[in-house]
Amino acid sequence: MCGICAGFGNGNQIMNVIRGLKELEYRGYDSCGLAFINSKKNDNLEIVKCVGGINSLEEKVKENFSSEIVIGHTRWATHGKVCEENAHPQLSFDGNYAIVHNGIVENFEELKNSIDVPFLSQTDTEVFVSLIAKENGSTFEKLRKACQKVVGAYSLALLENKSKKIYLAKKGSPLWVAVNENEVMAGSDISVFSNKFKNAFCLNDGEFAEISLKNVIFFDKNGKKIEKKCIPIENDGFSYDYSSSDSFMLKEIKEQPLAIRKTYLNLCVSQNNFDIKNFKKFKSFHFIACGTAYHSCLMACRFLQKFCNKPCEASVASEFRYAENVLSKNCLYVFVSQSGETADTIASAKLVKDAGLSIMCVTNVPYCTLNSLADFVLPTFAGKEIAVASTKAYTAQIFSLLIFALKLAGLNINSILKNFSLNFDCEFDVEKFCELVLQSDKVFFMGRGQDCITSLEGALKLKEIAYLNCLGIPAGELKHGTLALIDENSLVIAISTQEKTKKKIESNILEVQARGGKIVLISNIEHNINVAQKISLPCFEEFLMPIVSIVPLQLLAFSVCQKLGFNPDKPRNLAKSVTVE
Ligand code: F6R
């Protein structure tokens, strides 16, 4: 996982690259670093690295350094623990080359044994850069030859001591480059470009680029020069003010009504290119994703079954890609991903494409790898999501997929959707709820049907940012094992938004209480039952309630996380985009 950024141009590029790296922190934030050519010191290659986020790096370089040629990296550790030695840039054994790398060198042990040089870090990247240094020929030829030996994925930027060039190479992981009259920038996604660039080039697998002052030359895998078309970039909504001290997670939870309104306007009101007729021919649907996006897939299955009477299935991408799948041309394979860069989801999408079948991608980032593979794209309109825990992207995914199902079913219920988009809000007091969680040794989430999916998502949020070991289960499964864990130190959060299962969930609540467990009930339904706390939800149509009922659970995770003194935006051991397997 990790993000890379490079800047080459008139003026000091160090702060430019730092700003770009801040945009890429969603890809990892264990450690970071820069390599640059110091023109005041004989064009020597210098490196600054640190453990922690980009703010720590900024403190370290502030006003101390200046350079026109800079490469930078923000890391999420794959090979080797989090420490300065393992942070990027990595230097070649002879000190001549520095590299920043996003991806994994799968055959790094084998390559390491093949080059007889000392290594200072535990990273696969150090092997890569030393391999480059060991090859013969010009720097570009060395890079090209090394890339031919590497098995795995990479997007990389390479800088040579005393040189006036940066080289880029790409396979698997994304890499963009943009040029204007003053400078050239490259990065793992277009957010690094700010408003200074109007167009960008997207490198394809196997391609290389050579950056010099105000110029970029592209090469194919054989080292032959190629022309590439640039793509206009729209930066609106995809760049954030990082100076704010507020948490992004809370901001994003509160932005959900806006995301819902934007989704309604874009999918139900504006004329867009999304023609539902294209999808009538499919007899079934298979949704594939990871984490929170997988929960959206479970919800989408319910919508398509309910409104379109079509058989549906949902799979976790890391399972799907290695399963004995029976693929069918009558099935539409739908890949759901906030970032569009999740490695397992991309690998699963490629597998279906390689079988010659159609795929649709539901993504929140317009220029992402997943969209480049898609036959159809259903965009979500959540705006940039920075906090690692997905909140507004989740509810926007559910709403987009619901609208998709309703359109496919030919149901025109625009007035209901409009009413929802105007009246949905995110105001819940979770103070007492938070206390109850903190007083309990064990926390469970339970629900039936759509509320079971909300339980899974609520538990994921609490684990992810508050580090509480909790579990989401189908309420009906309580008696099949989990009840053994319930005692007076347990809190069970019951979600109930469906009349059909009202009595059933009441029985489950009584079963918990009979064993001394406390209940927090989250519901818009009249339940005649005593509980430790009830959080009343506003009433909308049942199929809209999953968008409402998840909000107090998002707020709960946020509050518990804050009370325990953790950073809600950057949970430990996670990154926003899981770009490696
Ligand atoms: C949970 C969370 C993750 C992501 C998952 C997929 O809050 O954010 O579980 O949902 O890593 O990411 P995307 O949607 O970018 O494919």
PDB file of C-alpha atoms in Angstrom, residues 439-565:
ATOM      1  CA  GLN A 439     -18.819   0.046  31.065  1.00  0.00           C
ATOM      2  CA  SER A 440     -19.211  -3.345  29.333  1.00  0.00           C
ATOM      3  CA  ASP A 441     -16.676  -6.120  28.913  1.00  0.00           C
ATOM      4  CA  LYS A 442     -18.344  -7.548  25.838  1.00  0.00           C
ATOM      5  CA  VAL A 443     -20.219  -5.776  23.063  1.00  0.00           C
ATOM      6  CA  PHE A 444     -22.435  -7.435  20.474  1.00  0.00           C
ATOM      7  CA  PHE A 445     -24.540  -6.049  17.630  1.00  0.00           C
ATOM      8  CA  MET A 446     -27.556  -7.977  16.424  1.00  0.00           C
ATOM      9  CA  GLY A 447     -30.358  -7.586  13.914  1.00  0.00           C
ATOM     10  CA  ARG A 448     -32.315  -9.494  11.328  1.00  0.00           C
ATOM     11  CA  GLY A 449     -32.449  -8.999   7.566  1.00  0.00           C
ATOM     12  CA  GLN A 450     -31.213  -5.527   6.648  1.00  0.00           C
ATOM     13  CA  ASP A 451     -30.596  -4.837  10.354  1.00  0.00           C
ATOM     14  CA  CYS A 452     -28.182  -7.747  10.493  1.00  0.00           C
ATOM     15  CA  ILE A 453     -26.073  -6.055   7.804  1.00  0.00           C
ATOM     16  CA  THR A 454     -26.165  -2.831   9.837  1.00  0.00           C
ATOM     17  CA  SER A 455     -25.008  -4.864  12.857  1.00  0.00           C
ATOM     18  CA  LEU A 456     -22.002  -6.155  10.915  1.00  0.00           C
ATOM     19  CA  GLU A 457     -21.116  -2.646   9.785  1.00  0.00           C
ATOM     20  CA  GLY A 458     -21.623  -1.154  13.279  1.00  0.00           C
ATOM     21  CA  ALA A 459     -19.296  -3.782  14.778  1.00  0.00           C
ATOM     22  CA  LEU A 460     -16.682  -3.168  12.086  1.00  0.00           C
ATOM     23  CA  LYS A 461     -16.646   0.566  12.858  1.00  0.00           C
ATOM     24  CA  LEU A 462     -16.195  -0.001  16.604  1.00  0.00           C
ATOM     25  CA  LYS A 463     -13.383  -2.521  16.066  1.00  0.00           C
ATOM     26  CA  GLU A 464     -11.677  -0.401  13.485  1.00  0.00           C
ATOM     27  CA  ILE A 465     -11.309   2.885  15.319  1.00  0.00           C
ATOM     28  CA  ALA A 466     -11.965   2.125  19.017  1.00  0.00           C
ATOM     29  CA  TYR A 467     -10.118  -1.241  19.022  1.00  0.00           C
ATOM     30  CA  LEU A 468     -12.927  -2.980  20.933  1.00  0.00           C
ATOM     31  CA  ASN A 469     -13.298  -6.666  20.350  1.00  0.00           C
ATOM     32  CA  CYS A 470     -16.954  -6.841  19.340  1.00  0.00           C
ATOM     33  CA  LEU A 471     -19.135  -8.965  17.133  1.00  0.00           C
ATOM     34  CA  GLY A 472     -22.068  -8.390  14.774  1.00  0.00           C
ATOM     35  CA  ILE A 473     -24.446 -11.327  14.322  1.00  0.00           C
ATOM     36  CA  PRO A 474     -27.812 -12.234  12.807  1.00  0.00           C
ATOM     37  CA  ALA A 475     -30.107 -12.060  15.854  1.00  0.00           C
ATOM     38  CA  GLY A 476     -31.534 -15.493  15.023  1.00  0.00           C
ATOM     39  CA  GLU A 477     -28.054 -16.972  15.419  1.00  0.00           C
ATOM     40  CA  LEU A 478     -27.863 -15.900  19.055  1.00  0.00           C
ATOM     41  CA  LYS A 479     -29.123 -19.284  20.232  1.00  0.00           C
ATOM     42  CA  HIS A 480     -26.608 -21.092  18.055  1.00  0.00           C
ATOM     43  CA  GLY A 481     -23.573 -20.183  20.100  1.00  0.00           C
ATOM     44  CA  THR A 482     -23.193 -16.518  21.023  1.00  0.00           C
ATOM     45  CA  LEU A 483     -25.671 -16.709  23.912  1.00  0.00           C
ATOM     46  CA  ALA A 484     -23.008 -18.697  25.777  1.00  0.00           C
ATOM     47  CA  LEU A 485     -21.005 -15.469  26.078  1.00  0.00           C
ATOM     48  CA  ILE A 486     -23.818 -13.287  27.394  1.00  0.00           C
ATOM     49  CA  ASP A 487     -23.648 -12.311  31.081  1.00  0.00           C
ATOM     50  CA  GLU A 488     -24.186  -9.199  33.238  1.00  0.00           C
ATOM     51  CA  ASN A 489     -21.056  -7.589  31.737  1.00  0.00           C
ATOM     52  CA  SER A 490     -22.392  -7.836  28.193  1.00  0.00           C
ATOM     53  CA  LEU A 491     -24.008  -5.117  26.127  1.00  0.00           C
ATOM     54  CA  VAL A 492     -26.059  -6.094  23.108  1.00  0.00           C
ATOM     55  CA  ILE A 493     -26.992  -3.428  20.586  1.00  0.00           C
ATOM     56  CA  ALA A 494     -30.192  -4.495  18.865  1.00  0.00           C
ATOM     57  CA  ILE A 495     -31.274  -2.865  15.604  1.00  0.00           C
ATOM     58  CA  SER A 496     -34.902  -3.104  14.612  1.00  0.00           C
ATOM     59  CA  THR A 497     -36.337  -1.335  11.558  1.00  0.00           C
ATOM     60  CA  GLN A 498     -38.664  -3.982  10.102  1.00  0.00           C
ATOM     61  CA  GLU A 499     -42.232  -4.735  11.214  1.00  0.00           C
ATOM     62  CA  LYS A 500     -41.928  -8.279   9.866  1.00  0.00           C
ATOM     63  CA  THR A 501     -39.277  -9.247  12.423  1.00  0.00           C
ATOM     64  CA  LYS A 502     -40.419  -7.021  15.312  1.00  0.00           C
ATOM     65  CA  LYS A 503     -41.620  -9.889  17.514  1.00  0.00           C
ATOM     66  CA  LYS A 504     -38.579 -12.015  16.673  1.00  0.00           C
ATOM     67  CA  ILE A 505     -36.067  -9.370  17.731  1.00  0.00           C
ATOM     68  CA  GLU A 506     -38.095  -8.789  20.919  1.00  0.00           C
ATOM     69  CA  SER A 507     -37.646 -12.475  21.780  1.00  0.00           C
ATOM     70  CA  ASN A 508     -33.904 -12.172  21.147  1.00  0.00           C
ATOM     71  CA  ILE A 509     -33.755  -9.143  23.445  1.00  0.00           C
ATOM     72  CA  LEU A 510     -35.508 -11.068  26.211  1.00  0.00           C
ATOM     73  CA  GLU A 511     -33.074 -13.944  25.775  1.00  0.00           C
ATOM     74  CA  VAL A 512     -30.170 -11.550  26.335  1.00  0.00           C
ATOM     75  CA  GLN A 513     -31.820  -9.886  29.335  1.00  0.00           C
ATOM     76  CA  ALA A 514     -32.606 -13.278  30.908  1.00  0.00           C
ATOM     77  CA  ARG A 515     -28.840 -13.815  31.113  1.00  0.00           C
ATOM     78  CA  GLY A 516     -28.187 -10.415  32.658  1.00  0.00           C
ATOM     79  CA  GLY A 517     -27.084  -8.701  29.442  1.00  0.00           C
ATOM     80  CA  LYS A 518     -27.976  -5.039  28.830  1.00  0.00           C
ATOM     81  CA  ILE A 519     -29.667  -3.853  25.663  1.00  0.00           C
ATOM     82  CA  VAL A 520     -29.423  -0.672  23.627  1.00  0.00           C
ATOM     83  CA  LEU A 521     -32.256  -0.701  21.126  1.00  0.00           C
ATOM     84  CA  ILE A 522     -31.960   1.318  17.918  1.00  0.00           C
ATOM     85  CA  SER A 523     -35.323   1.461  16.262  1.00  0.00           C
ATOM     86  CA  ASN A 524     -38.062   3.452  14.557  1.00  0.00           C
ATOM     87  CA  ILE A 525     -40.656   0.875  15.642  1.00  0.00           C
ATOM     88  CA  GLU A 526     -42.895   0.831  18.725  1.00  0.00           C
ATOM     89  CA  HIS A 527     -41.421  -1.876  20.989  1.00  0.00           C
ATOM     90  CA  ASN A 528     -43.106  -2.532  24.320  1.00  0.00           C
ATOM     91  CA  ILE A 529     -39.987  -3.633  26.091  1.00  0.00           C
ATOM     92  CA  ASN A 530     -37.680  -2.207  28.772  1.00  0.00           C
ATOM     93  CA  VAL A 531     -34.101  -1.634  27.709  1.00  0.00           C
ATOM     94  CA  ALA A 532     -31.052   0.163  29.127  1.00  0.00           C
ATOM     95  CA  GLN A 533     -31.379   2.763  26.380  1.00  0.00           C
ATOM     96  CA  LYS A 534     -33.505   3.294  23.309  1.00  0.00           C
ATOM     97  CA  ILE A 535     -32.252   5.397  20.413  1.00  0.00           C
ATOM     98  CA  SER A 536     -35.282   6.456  18.409  1.00  0.00           C
ATOM     99  CA  LEU A 537     -34.815   6.708  14.679  1.00  0.00           C
ATOM    100  CA  PRO A 538     -36.935   8.926  12.435  1.00  0.00           C
ATOM    101  CA  CYS A 539     -39.365   7.016  10.222  1.00  0.00           C
ATOM    102  CA  PHE A 540     -38.799   6.586   6.509  1.00  0.00           C
ATOM    103  CA  GLU A 541     -39.747   3.730   4.174  1.00  0.00           C
ATOM    104  CA  GLU A 542     -38.294   0.483   5.463  1.00  0.00           C
ATOM    105  CA  PHE A 543     -35.841   0.110   2.555  1.00  0.00           C
ATOM    106  CA  LEU A 544     -34.313   3.514   3.408  1.00  0.00           C
ATOM    107  CA  MET A 545     -33.779   2.703   7.068  1.00  0.00           C
ATOM    108  CA  PRO A 546     -30.309   1.097   6.660  1.00  0.00           C
ATOM    109  CA  ILE A 547     -29.021   4.553   5.708  1.00  0.00           C
ATOM    110  CA  VAL A 548     -30.513   5.996   8.908  1.00  0.00           C
ATOM    111  CA  SER A 549     -29.836   3.224  11.435  1.00  0.00           C
ATOM    112  CA  ILE A 550     -26.089   3.069  10.765  1.00  0.00           C
ATOM    113  CA  VAL A 551     -25.589   6.742  11.745  1.00  0.00           C
ATOM    114  CA  PRO A 552     -25.839   6.326  15.573  1.00  0.00           C
ATOM    115  CA  LEU A 553     -23.432   3.401  15.268  1.00  0.00           C
ATOM    116  CA  GLN A 554     -20.930   5.528  13.330  1.00  0.00           C
ATOM    117  CA  LEU A 555     -21.276   8.257  15.970  1.00  0.00           C
ATOM    118  CA  LEU A 556     -20.885   5.675  18.720  1.00  0.00           C
ATOM    119  CA  ALA A 557     -17.612   4.363  17.253  1.00  0.00           C
ATOM    120  CA  PHE A 558     -16.363   7.933  16.902  1.00  0.00           C
ATOM    121  CA  SER A 559     -17.261   8.883  20.515  1.00  0.00           C
ATOM    122  CA  VAL A 560     -15.809   5.718  22.072  1.00  0.00           C
ATOM    123  CA  CYS A 561     -12.635   6.235  20.050  1.00  0.00           C
ATOM    124  CA  GLN A 562     -12.326   9.824  21.274  1.00  0.00           C
ATOM    125  CA  LYS A 563     -13.077   8.898  24.888  1.00  0.00           C
ATOM    126  CA  LEU A 564     -10.322   6.286  24.746  1.00  0.00           C
ATOM    127  CA  GLY A 565      -7.933   8.883  23.362  1.00  0.00           C
TER     128      GLY A 565
END
